[in-house]
Coordinates of C-alpha atoms in Angstrom, one line a residue:
X1 CA 149.2 31.9 -40.9
X2 CA 149.8 31.0 -37.1
X3 CA 148.6 28.3 -35.0
X4 CA 145.2 29.3 -32.8
X5 CA 145.8 29.4 -28.9
X6 CA 145.2 26.3 -27.4
X7 CA 144.3 27.7 -24.0
X8 CA 140.2 27.1 -23.4
X9 CA 139.0 26.1 -26.5
X10 CA 137.9 22.7 -28.0
X11 CA 140.5 21.4 -30.7
X12 CA 137.7 21.0 -33.0
X13 CA 136.8 24.7 -32.7
X14 CA 140.4 25.8 -33.0
X15 CA 141.1 24.0 -36.0
X16 CA 137.7 24.7 -37.7
X17 CA 138.9 28.0 -39.3
X18 CA 141.7 25.7 -41.1
X19 CA 139.3 23.7 -43.1
X20 CA 138.0 27.1 -44.9
X21 CA 134.5 25.7 -44.5
X22 CA 132.0 27.5 -47.3
X23 CA 129.2 27.9 -44.9
X24 CA 126.7 29.0 -47.8
X25 CA 127.3 25.4 -49.4
X26 CA 126.7 24.0 -45.8
X27 CA 123.8 25.6 -45.5
X28 CA 122.6 24.6 -48.9
X29 CA 123.2 21.0 -48.0
X30 CA 121.4 21.4 -44.6
X31 CA 118.3 22.7 -46.4
X32 CA 118.7 20.0 -49.1
X33 CA 119.2 17.2 -46.4
X34 CA 115.9 18.8 -44.5
X35 CA 113.8 18.4 -48.0
X36 CA 115.0 14.7 -48.3
X37 CA 114.2 13.5 -44.6
X38 CA 111.2 16.0 -44.8
X39 CA 110.1 14.0 -48.0
X40 CA 110.5 10.7 -46.2
X41 CA 108.3 11.9 -43.2
X42 CA 105.8 13.1 -45.6
X43 CA 105.7 9.9 -47.5
X44 CA 105.1 8.1 -44.4
X45 CA 102.5 10.2 -43.1
X46 CA 100.7 10.4 -46.7
X47 CA 100.9 6.9 -47.2
X48 CA 99.4 6.5 -43.2
X49 CA 96.4 8.6 -44.4
X50 CA 95.9 7.1 -47.9
X51 CA 95.4 3.6 -46.5
X52 CA 93.5 4.5 -43.8
X53 CA 91.0 6.8 -46.0
X54 CA 91.0 4.3 -48.9
X55 CA 89.5 1.5 -46.1
X56 CA 86.6 4.0 -45.8
X57 CA 86.0 3.2 -49.5
X58 CA 85.5 6.8 -50.8
X59 CA 85.0 8.1 -54.3
X60 CA 88.3 7.4 -55.9
X61 CA 88.6 11.1 -57.0
X62 CA 88.9 12.0 -53.1
X63 CA 92.4 9.6 -53.1
X64 CA 93.9 11.2 -56.3
X65 CA 95.6 14.1 -54.6
X66 CA 97.4 11.5 -52.0
X67 CA 98.2 9.1 -54.3
X68 CA 100.1 11.9 -56.4
X69 CA 101.4 13.1 -53.1
X70 CA 102.8 9.8 -52.6
X71 CA 104.7 9.4 -55.9
X72 CA 106.1 12.9 -55.6
X73 CA 107.6 12.5 -51.9
X74 CA 108.9 9.3 -53.1
X75 CA 110.6 10.6 -56.1
X76 CA 111.8 13.6 -54.1
X77 CA 113.2 11.6 -51.2
X78 CA 115.7 10.0 -53.3
X79 CA 116.5 13.3 -55.8
X80 CA 116.9 15.2 -52.6
X81 CA 119.0 13.2 -50.8
X82 CA 121.3 12.6 -54.0
X83 CA 121.8 16.5 -54.0
X84 CA 122.3 16.7 -50.4
X85 CA 125.2 14.4 -50.8
X86 CA 126.6 16.3 -53.7
X87 CA 126.8 19.4 -51.6
X88 CA 128.0 18.2 -48.6
X89 CA 130.7 15.9 -50.0
X90 CA 131.8 19.0 -51.8
X91 CA 132.0 21.2 -48.5
X92 CA 134.2 18.0 -46.9
X93 CA 136.5 17.5 -49.8
X94 CA 137.1 21.0 -50.2
X95 CA 137.8 21.4 -46.6
X96 CA 140.1 18.3 -46.6
X97 CA 142.3 19.9 -49.7
X98 CA 142.4 23.1 -47.9
X99 CA 143.2 21.7 -44.2
X100 CA 146.1 19.6 -46.0
X101 CA 147.6 22.5 -47.8
X102 CA 147.6 24.6 -44.4
X103 CA 149.1 21.7 -42.7
X104 CA 151.9 21.5 -45.0
X105 CA 152.3 25.2 -45.1
X106 CA 152.6 24.8 -41.3
X107 CA 154.7 21.9 -41.3
X108 CA 157.0 24.0 -43.4
X109 CA 157.5 26.5 -40.3
X110 CA 157.3 23.9 -37.6
X111 CA 160.5 22.8 -35.7
X112 CA 162.5 20.4 -37.3
X113 CA 163.3 18.7 -34.0
X114 CA 159.7 18.4 -33.2
X115 CA 158.9 16.6 -36.7
X116 CA 161.9 14.5 -36.4
X117 CA 160.8 13.0 -33.3
X118 CA 157.9 11.5 -34.8
X119 CA 157.6 8.0 -36.2
X120 CA 157.3 8.1 -39.9
X121 CA 153.8 6.0 -39.4
X122 CA 152.5 8.4 -36.9
X123 CA 153.3 11.1 -39.2
X124 CA 151.6 9.4 -42.0
X125 CA 148.7 8.6 -40.1
X126 CA 148.1 12.3 -39.1
X127 CA 148.6 14.1 -42.3
X128 CA 146.5 11.1 -43.9
X129 CA 143.8 9.5 -41.9
X130 CA 143.6 12.7 -39.3
X131 CA 143.0 15.0 -42.0
X132 CA 140.1 13.1 -43.2
X133 CA 138.6 12.6 -40.0
X134 CA 138.7 16.6 -39.3
X135 CA 137.1 17.1 -42.7
X136 CA 134.5 14.6 -42.3
X137 CA 133.2 16.3 -38.7
X138 CA 131.2 18.8 -41.0
X139 CA 129.1 16.3 -43.2
X140 CA 129.2 13.4 -40.8
X141 CA 128.8 15.1 -37.5
X142 CA 127.4 18.8 -37.7
X143 CA 124.9 18.0 -40.8
X144 CA 123.6 14.9 -38.9
X145 CA 122.6 16.8 -35.9
X146 CA 121.4 19.8 -37.7
X147 CA 119.1 17.6 -39.7
X148 CA 118.0 15.7 -36.3
X149 CA 117.0 19.0 -34.8
X150 CA 115.3 20.8 -37.8
X151 CA 113.5 17.5 -39.0
X152 CA 112.6 16.5 -35.5
X153 CA 111.0 20.1 -34.6
X154 CA 109.1 20.1 -37.9
X155 CA 107.5 16.7 -37.4
X156 CA 106.7 17.2 -33.9
X157 CA 105.1 20.4 -35.0
X158 CA 103.1 19.0 -37.6
X159 CA 101.9 16.0 -35.2
X160 CA 100.7 18.9 -32.8
X161 CA 98.4 20.5 -35.4
X162 CA 96.6 17.0 -35.4
X163 CA 96.7 16.6 -31.5
X164 CA 99.0 18.9 -29.2
X165 CA 99.6 15.9 -27.1
X166 CA 100.8 13.5 -29.7
X167 CA 103.1 16.3 -30.7
X168 CA 104.6 16.7 -27.5
X169 CA 104.8 12.7 -26.9
X170 CA 106.8 12.4 -30.3
X171 CA 108.9 15.4 -29.2
X172 CA 109.9 13.9 -26.1
X173 CA 110.8 10.4 -27.8
X174 CA 112.7 12.0 -30.5
X175 CA 114.7 14.3 -27.7
X176 CA 115.3 11.1 -25.7
X177 CA 116.6 9.3 -28.6
X178 CA 118.7 12.2 -29.9
X179 CA 120.2 13.2 -26.5
X180 CA 120.6 9.7 -24.4
X181 CA 121.6 7.8 -26.9
X182 CA 124.6 10.2 -28.3
X183 CA 125.8 10.5 -24.8
X184 CA 126.3 6.7 -24.2
X185 CA 127.9 6.7 -27.9
X186 CA 129.9 9.2 -27.4
X187 CA 130.8 7.7 -24.1
X188 CA 131.9 4.4 -25.6
X189 CA 133.6 6.1 -28.8
X190 CA 136.2 8.0 -26.2
X191 CA 136.9 4.6 -24.8
X192 CA 137.4 3.3 -28.1
X193 CA 139.4 6.2 -29.6
X194 CA 142.2 6.1 -26.7
X195 CA 142.8 2.6 -27.4
X196 CA 142.6 3.4 -31.3
X197 CA 145.1 6.1 -31.3
X198 CA 147.7 3.7 -29.4
X199 CA 147.0 0.8 -31.8
X200 CA 146.6 2.8 -35.2
X201 CA 150.1 4.5 -34.5
X202 CA 151.8 1.2 -33.8
X203 CA 150.1 -0.5 -36.7
X204 CA 151.2 2.5 -39.1
X205 CA 154.6 2.4 -37.8
X206 CA 154.8 -1.5 -38.0
X207 CA 153.6 -1.6 -41.6
X208 CA 156.1 1.1 -42.6
X209 CA 158.8 -0.5 -41.2
X210 CA 157.9 -3.7 -42.9
X211 CA 157.3 -2.2 -46.2
X212 CA 160.4 0.0 -46.1
X213 CA 163.0 -2.8 -44.7
X214 CA 161.7 -6.0 -45.8
X215 CA 164.7 -7.4 -47.0
X216 CA 166.6 -6.2 -44.1
X217 CA 164.4 -7.5 -41.7
X218 CA 164.2 -11.2 -43.7
X219 CA 168.0 -11.3 -43.8
X220 CA 168.2 -10.6 -40.0
X221 CA 165.3 -12.7 -39.4
X222 CA 163.2 -10.6 -37.8
X223 CA 160.4 -10.2 -40.4
X224 CA 158.1 -12.8 -38.4
X225 CA 159.1 -10.7 -35.1
X226 CA 157.9 -7.4 -37.2
X227 CA 154.5 -9.1 -38.3
X228 CA 153.6 -10.5 -34.9
X229 CA 153.9 -6.8 -33.4
X230 CA 151.3 -5.4 -36.0
X231 CA 149.2 -8.6 -35.1
X232 CA 149.4 -7.8 -31.5
X233 CA 148.7 -4.4 -32.2
X234 CA 145.7 -5.0 -34.4
X235 CA 144.6 -7.5 -31.5
X236 CA 144.7 -4.8 -28.9
X237 CA 142.7 -2.6 -31.2
X238 CA 139.8 -5.4 -31.3
X239 CA 139.5 -6.2 -27.9
X240 CA 139.2 -2.3 -27.1
X241 CA 136.8 -1.9 -29.7
X242 CA 134.8 -4.8 -28.2
X243 CA 134.9 -3.5 -24.7
X244 CA 133.7 -0.1 -25.7
X245 CA 130.9 -1.5 -27.6
X246 CA 128.6 -2.2 -24.6
X247 CA 127.7 1.2 -24.2
X248 CA 127.1 1.9 -28.1
X249 CA 124.8 -1.2 -27.7
X250 CA 122.8 0.5 -24.8
X251 CA 122.4 3.4 -27.2
X252 CA 120.9 1.6 -29.6
X253 CA 118.6 0.2 -27.2
X254 CA 117.3 3.3 -25.9
X255 CA 117.0 4.5 -29.6
X256 CA 114.5 1.4 -30.2
X257 CA 112.8 1.9 -26.6
X258 CA 112.1 5.5 -27.9
X259 CA 110.6 4.5 -31.1
X260 CA 108.3 1.7 -29.5
X261 CA 107.4 4.4 -26.7
X262 CA 106.6 7.1 -29.5
X263 CA 104.5 4.7 -31.4
X264 CA 102.3 3.3 -28.2
X265 CA 102.1 6.5 -26.6
X266 CA 100.9 8.3 -29.7
X267 CA 98.5 5.6 -30.6
X268 CA 97.3 5.3 -27.0
X269 CA 96.4 9.3 -27.0
X270 CA 95.2 9.4 -30.5
X271 CA 92.7 6.7 -29.7
X272 CA 91.7 8.7 -26.4
X273 CA 91.3 11.6 -28.8
X274 CA 89.0 9.9 -31.2
X275 CA 86.9 8.9 -28.4
X276 CA 86.7 12.3 -27.2
X277 CA 85.9 13.3 -30.7
X278 CA 88.7 15.7 -31.2
X279 CA 90.5 13.4 -33.9
X280 CA 89.2 11.5 -36.9
X281 CA 90.0 8.0 -37.2
X282 CA 91.9 8.7 -40.4
X283 CA 94.1 11.2 -38.6
X284 CA 94.5 8.6 -35.8
X285 CA 96.5 6.3 -38.5
X286 CA 98.7 9.3 -39.3
X287 CA 99.8 10.2 -35.8
X288 CA 100.3 6.4 -34.9
X289 CA 102.2 5.5 -38.0
X290 CA 104.3 8.7 -38.6
X291 CA 106.9 8.3 -35.8
X292 CA 108.1 5.2 -37.7
X293 CA 109.6 7.9 -40.2
X294 CA 110.3 10.5 -38.2
X295 CA 112.9 8.4 -36.0
X296 CA 114.8 8.2 -39.5
X297 CA 116.2 11.7 -38.1
X298 CA 117.7 10.4 -35.2
X299 CA 118.8 7.1 -36.6
X300 CA 122.2 8.5 -37.7
X301 CA 123.3 10.2 -34.4
X302 CA 125.1 7.3 -33.4
X303 CA 127.5 7.3 -36.0
X304 CA 127.8 10.9 -35.8
X305 CA 128.6 10.9 -32.5
X306 CA 131.6 8.3 -33.0
X307 CA 132.9 10.9 -35.7
X308 CA 132.4 13.7 -33.3
X309 CA 135.0 12.1 -30.9
X310 CA 137.1 10.4 -33.7
X311 CA 137.4 14.3 -35.3
X312 CA 138.0 15.7 -31.8
X313 CA 141.0 13.5 -31.3
X314 CA 142.4 13.8 -34.7
X315 CA 142.1 17.6 -34.1
X316 CA 144.0 17.4 -30.9
X317 CA 146.8 15.3 -32.9
X318 CA 147.0 17.7 -35.8
X319 CA 147.4 20.7 -33.4
X320 CA 150.0 18.8 -31.8
X321 CA 151.4 18.3 -35.1
X322 CA 151.2 22.2 -36.0
X323 CA 153.3 23.3 -32.7
X324 CA 155.2 25.5 -34.8
X325 CA 158.2 27.6 -33.2
X326 CA 159.9 29.4 -36.0
X327 CA 162.8 32.0 -34.9
X328 CA 161.4 35.6 -34.5
X329 CA 162.1 37.4 -37.7
X330 CA 163.9 40.4 -35.7
X331 CA 166.3 37.7 -34.4
X332 CA 167.9 36.8 -37.7
X333 CA 171.7 37.5 -38.3
X334 CA 173.4 37.9 -41.5
X335 CA 175.8 34.8 -42.1
X336 CA 179.3 36.1 -42.8
X337 CA 180.8 33.0 -44.3
X338 CA 179.4 29.9 -45.7
X339 CA 181.5 27.3 -43.1
X340 CA 179.7 25.1 -40.9
X341 CA 181.4 24.9 -37.5
X342 CA 181.0 22.9 -34.1
X343 CA 183.0 24.0 -31.2
X344 CA 183.2 21.8 -28.2
X345 CA 179.4 20.4 -29.1
X346 CA 177.5 17.9 -27.1
X347 CA 175.1 15.8 -29.4
X348 CA 172.2 14.5 -28.6
X349 CA 168.4 14.3 -28.9
X350 CA 166.5 16.9 -26.8
X351 CA 165.7 15.8 -23.5
X352 CA 167.8 12.6 -24.1
X353 CA 171.5 11.5 -23.2
X354 CA 174.4 12.6 -24.7
X355 CA 175.7 10.7 -27.5
X356 CA 178.9 12.6 -28.4
X357 CA 181.0 15.1 -26.6
X358 CA 183.3 17.6 -27.2
X359 CA 183.1 17.6 -30.9
X360 CA 184.9 20.3 -32.6
X361 CA 185.2 20.6 -36.5
X362 CA 184.9 22.8 -39.7
X363 CA 183.6 22.1 -42.9
X364 CA 184.1 24.6 -45.8
X365 CA 183.7 24.8 -49.6
X366 CA 186.5 23.0 -50.9
X367 CA 187.3 20.9 -48.2
X368 CA 185.9 17.1 -47.9
X369 CA 185.6 15.4 -44.5
X370 CA 184.5 12.1 -43.6
X371 CA 183.5 10.5 -40.2
X372 CA 183.3 6.8 -39.4
X373 CA 182.3 5.1 -36.4
X374 CA 180.5 1.5 -35.3
X375 CA 176.5 1.8 -35.9
X376 CA 174.4 3.2 -33.3
X377 CA 177.3 5.6 -31.8
X378 CA 175.1 8.7 -32.9
X379 CA 176.7 9.6 -36.5
X380 CA 173.3 10.3 -38.0
X381 CA 172.1 12.4 -34.7
X382 CA 175.5 14.3 -35.5
X383 CA 174.5 15.1 -39.1
X384 CA 171.2 16.4 -38.0
X385 CA 172.7 18.5 -35.4
X386 CA 175.1 19.9 -37.9
X387 CA 172.0 20.7 -40.2
X388 CA 170.5 23.1 -37.7
X389 CA 167.6 20.6 -37.2
X390 CA 168.2 20.0 -33.8
X391 CA 170.4 22.2 -31.1
X392 CA 173.3 20.8 -29.9
X393 CA 173.1 19.7 -25.9
X394 CA 176.0 21.9 -25.0
X395 CA 178.5 24.1 -26.8
X396 CA 177.9 25.6 -30.3
X397 CA 177.2 24.8 -34.0
X398 CA 177.4 27.9 -36.0
X399 CA 176.2 27.9 -39.9
X400 CA 177.9 31.0 -41.2
X401 CA 179.2 32.0 -38.3
X402 CA 175.6 32.3 -36.6
X403 CA 173.6 29.8 -34.5
X404 CA 171.1 28.3 -36.5
X405 CA 168.4 29.4 -33.8
X406 CA 169.0 32.8 -35.5
X407 CA 168.5 32.0 -39.0
X408 CA 165.0 31.4 -40.7
X409 CA 164.8 28.3 -42.4
X410 CA 165.2 29.4 -45.6
X411 CA 168.6 30.9 -44.7
X412 CA 169.6 27.7 -43.0
X413 CA 168.6 25.7 -46.1
X414 CA 170.7 28.0 -48.6
X415 CA 173.8 27.3 -46.3
X416 CA 173.3 23.5 -45.8
X417 CA 171.9 20.3 -47.5
X418 CA 171.3 17.2 -45.5
X419 CA 170.7 13.9 -47.4
X420 CA 169.8 11.1 -45.3
X421 CA 170.0 7.3 -45.6
X422 CA 166.3 6.7 -46.0
X423 CA 165.6 10.1 -48.0
X424 CA 162.2 9.6 -50.0
X425 CA 162.1 8.7 -53.8
X426 CA 158.5 9.8 -54.9
X427 CA 156.6 8.4 -57.7
X428 CA 156.9 10.8 -60.1
X429 CA 159.3 11.6 -63.0
X430 CA 163.2 11.8 -62.5
X431 CA 163.2 15.8 -63.1
X432 CA 160.4 16.3 -60.4
X433 CA 162.3 14.4 -58.0
X434 CA 165.3 16.0 -58.4
X435 CA 163.1 19.6 -58.2
X436 CA 162.4 18.4 -54.7
X437 CA 165.6 20.6 -54.0
X438 CA 164.9 23.4 -56.1
X439 CA 161.8 24.0 -58.1
X440 CA 162.7 26.2 -60.7
X441 CA 165.4 23.7 -62.1
X442 CA 165.6 23.5 -66.0
X443 CA 165.8 20.2 -68.0
X444 CA 169.2 21.3 -69.0
X445 CA 170.5 22.1 -65.3
X446 CA 169.0 18.6 -64.3
X447 CA 170.7 16.7 -67.0
X448 CA 174.0 18.1 -66.0
X449 CA 173.4 17.4 -62.6
X450 CA 172.8 13.9 -63.3
X451 CA 175.8 13.8 -65.0
X452 CA 177.8 15.2 -62.5
X453 CA 176.1 12.3 -60.2
X454 CA 177.4 9.3 -62.6
X455 CA 173.6 9.0 -64.3
X456 CA 174.2 10.7 -67.6
X457 CA 174.3 7.3 -69.4
X458 CA 171.2 6.0 -67.6
X459 CA 169.0 8.9 -68.1
X460 CA 169.9 9.0 -71.8
X461 CA 168.9 5.5 -72.0
X462 CA 165.7 5.7 -70.1
X463 CA 162.4 5.6 -71.9
X464 CA 161.5 9.0 -71.4
X465 CA 164.5 10.5 -70.5
X466 CA 164.0 13.2 -67.5
X467 CA 160.5 12.6 -67.7
X468 CA 160.7 8.7 -67.2
X469 CA 158.3 7.8 -64.1
X470 CA 160.1 6.2 -61.1
X471 CA 158.1 3.6 -59.7
X472 CA 156.2 3.7 -55.8
X473 CA 159.3 3.3 -53.4
X474 CA 161.9 3.6 -56.1
X475 CA 161.1 0.0 -57.2
X476 CA 162.2 0.9 -60.8
X477 CA 165.9 1.9 -59.7
X478 CA 168.8 -0.2 -58.5
X479 CA 170.4 0.7 -55.1
X480 CA 173.2 2.4 -56.8
X481 CA 170.8 4.3 -59.2
X482 CA 168.8 5.6 -56.3
X483 CA 171.9 6.8 -54.1
X484 CA 172.9 8.8 -57.2
X485 CA 169.6 10.1 -57.8
X486 CA 169.6 11.5 -54.1
X487 CA 173.3 12.7 -54.8
X488 CA 171.8 14.8 -57.9
X489 CA 169.2 15.9 -56.0
X490 CA 171.4 17.3 -53.2
X491 CA 173.6 18.8 -55.7
X492 CA 170.6 20.6 -57.0
X493 CA 170.6 22.5 -53.8
X494 CA 172.9 25.9 -54.0
X495 CA 173.9 25.1 -50.4
X496 CA 177.6 25.2 -50.3
X497 CA 177.9 22.7 -47.4
X498 CA 176.4 19.0 -48.3
X499 CA 175.9 16.6 -45.4
X500 CA 175.6 12.9 -46.6
X501 CA 174.5 9.9 -44.4
X502 CA 175.6 6.6 -45.5
X503 CA 175.6 6.7 -49.2
X504 CA 177.1 3.4 -49.7
X505 CA 175.0 1.4 -47.6
X506 CA 173.1 -1.5 -48.5
X507 CA 175.5 -1.1 -52.1
X508 CA 177.9 -3.6 -53.4
X509 CA 181.4 -2.8 -52.2
X510 CA 183.2 -1.4 -55.5
X511 CA 179.7 0.4 -56.3
X512 CA 179.8 2.2 -52.7
X513 CA 183.4 2.9 -53.0
X514 CA 183.0 4.6 -56.3
X515 CA 179.9 6.7 -55.1
X516 CA 181.8 7.8 -52.1
X517 CA 184.7 8.9 -54.0
X518 CA 182.8 10.6 -56.5
X519 CA 181.0 12.8 -53.7
X520 CA 184.2 13.7 -51.9
X521 CA 185.5 14.8 -55.2
X522 CA 182.8 17.5 -55.4
X523 CA 184.5 19.3 -52.7
X524 CA 187.5 20.3 -55.3
X525 CA 185.3 20.3 -58.6
X526 CA 184.1 23.2 -60.8
X527 CA 182.1 24.7 -57.7
X528 CA 183.8 23.9 -54.7
X529 CA 181.6 22.6 -51.9
X530 CA 182.0 21.7 -48.3
X531 CA 181.3 17.8 -48.0
X532 CA 181.0 15.9 -45.0
X533 CA 180.1 12.0 -45.2
X534 CA 179.1 9.4 -42.7
X535 CA 180.1 6.0 -43.7
X536 CA 181.1 2.7 -42.4
X537 CA 183.5 2.4 -45.3
X538 CA 186.8 3.0 -45.0
X539 CA 188.6 2.2 -48.5
X540 CA 187.4 5.1 -50.2
X541 CA 188.3 7.9 -47.6
X542 CA 191.7 8.3 -49.4
X543 CA 189.5 10.7 -51.5
X544 CA 188.8 12.7 -48.2
X545 CA 190.9 15.9 -46.8
X546 CA 190.3 14.6 -43.2
X547 CA 188.8 11.5 -41.4
X548 CA 187.6 11.8 -38.3
X549 CA 187.0 8.5 -36.1
X550 CA 184.5 8.4 -33.5
X551 CA 185.0 5.2 -31.0
X552 CA 183.5 4.4 -27.4
X553 CA 185.9 5.0 -24.4
X554 CA 186.2 2.8 -21.6
X555 CA 183.0 4.4 -19.8
X556 CA 181.1 3.7 -22.9
X557 CA 180.9 7.8 -24.2
X558 CA 181.4 8.4 -27.7
X559 CA 184.2 10.5 -28.4
X560 CA 186.5 11.7 -31.2
X561 CA 189.8 9.1 -30.8
X562 CA 191.8 10.0 -33.9
X563 CA 191.4 12.3 -36.8
X564 CA 193.8 12.9 -40.0
X565 CA 194.0 12.1 -43.6
X566 CA 193.5 8.5 -44.8
X567 CA 197.4 7.4 -45.0
X568 CA 197.8 8.7 -41.6
X569 CA 195.3 7.1 -39.8
X570 CA 196.1 3.6 -41.9
X571 CA 199.7 4.1 -40.4
X572 CA 199.0 5.0 -36.9
X573 CA 195.7 3.8 -35.9
X574 CA 195.3 0.0 -35.3
X575 CA 191.6 -0.3 -35.4
X576 CA 191.6 1.8 -38.6
X577 CA 194.0 -0.4 -40.4
X578 CA 192.2 -3.7 -39.4
X579 CA 188.9 -2.2 -40.8
X580 CA 190.7 -1.3 -43.9
X581 CA 192.5 -4.9 -44.3
X582 CA 188.8 -6.5 -43.5
X583 CA 187.4 -4.7 -46.5
X584 CA 190.1 -5.5 -48.6
X585 CA 189.5 -9.6 -47.6
X586 CA 185.7 -9.2 -48.0
X587 CA 186.3 -8.0 -51.5
X588 CA 188.8 -10.4 -52.4

């Protein structure tokens, strides 16, 4: 499935096919809604007739039919509305499920560079709240407008049977409330949506940052700063909504004015018709009081207008997220080897400054490499580029002798596996967390991978073994267990090249060193793989075949300043030897 063209089409109209709306069920919800609102209007009209007719003190038998009708409409009003809610919410929930599934399918084909440039909070808001907003448009926007048109037309036609002029007056009042009010509300909602979009992204991103990095922010003393940023975004959102509330207030004023005008107009016209002998006194009560019930049909158009604007903004953001750029199938080439190679590559994010220049290296099965350098120098961006997620700014990165742009996502994933520092641990079983990398993994294979990652004893002692549920955000795991579980997930991939980002970060030095050595040793294990680790730790790199040192030159540009095995660098590179001594001192 491909994304629809964005030219000359409203975002909601483009995204509506992705909802897979069951229009038959929507029509059923519309009919039930008309029946519910119609019963409410009929209840008001019948009650008015009954009160006016009873005041004339006719025989009680003349009123029995009206009494039964009032009971019927009172009961059927609630019954039809309940049935309409069931039918309409089924449409909305099914649409959200279908849209979310198709969104995930589209994301699987979307350019990785496009996704990696999004903040996690922004991505969460789009696949969460934005999908819900688009799914709600059918029930909370289209359905209320449809009900207003049908019920308003039928009610005006019914009043016109008693007096055509009263019917026309009611129709004009309903049209005024149903058109002018929503137009002002839409203007108000658009003003609020512009600010709301920016503030919600900031709030989501800030909350995710605080939740994911609470310990680090507290240690650095920046927790209050992070919370203040969330409060500031929330204050900006509140101020924007307050400013946008003025047109909405005018819209409600217009609705009330139209209601009062309808009641006054129909009463005045009805009185003249009674004097002219064309309308009975009892019918006068009906035409004068029915507008009070009829305006219930347009009462929900204000919130429906807000939902329409909110859903339009959400649809636009989802279409941006689904901006997929897959490689043409005919451009795919067959990898000749399983090696990963960089030739004179310049590393950096698209449209950004270069972070690392003149990179040449090769990772092949049976060989373990490590890259060391100060924080912020571009090591994570380097791994992202080598994995084929973002292209190099200059030079070449080859997977199996082929440029990543000439490979499908599936082929690239079969060659290289990337485990980032913040890779997610899901709130599910140990087995399913490993199956993220390979869905057909058996229990026996999963247990073997955990043993290879150093978690064999841990899973054997776990309450339910491989079926043990891991708490939300890996709260039931220690730092070392979390890292080793991610390693087991990486090992589950059949890719011959493993790229690992900071596996020892935030761990005890001895634990970090043991984990890094275990990962590097995989290059020479029973199933040799090519291993590339980015790390701050130097001590365990005696297990690497080659260590690449990245430092900034006098101009501030990051470059490879030295490369060789651990012993060579410790003997010849002063900065390497100093860092090694500092690590030994901290351990002591």
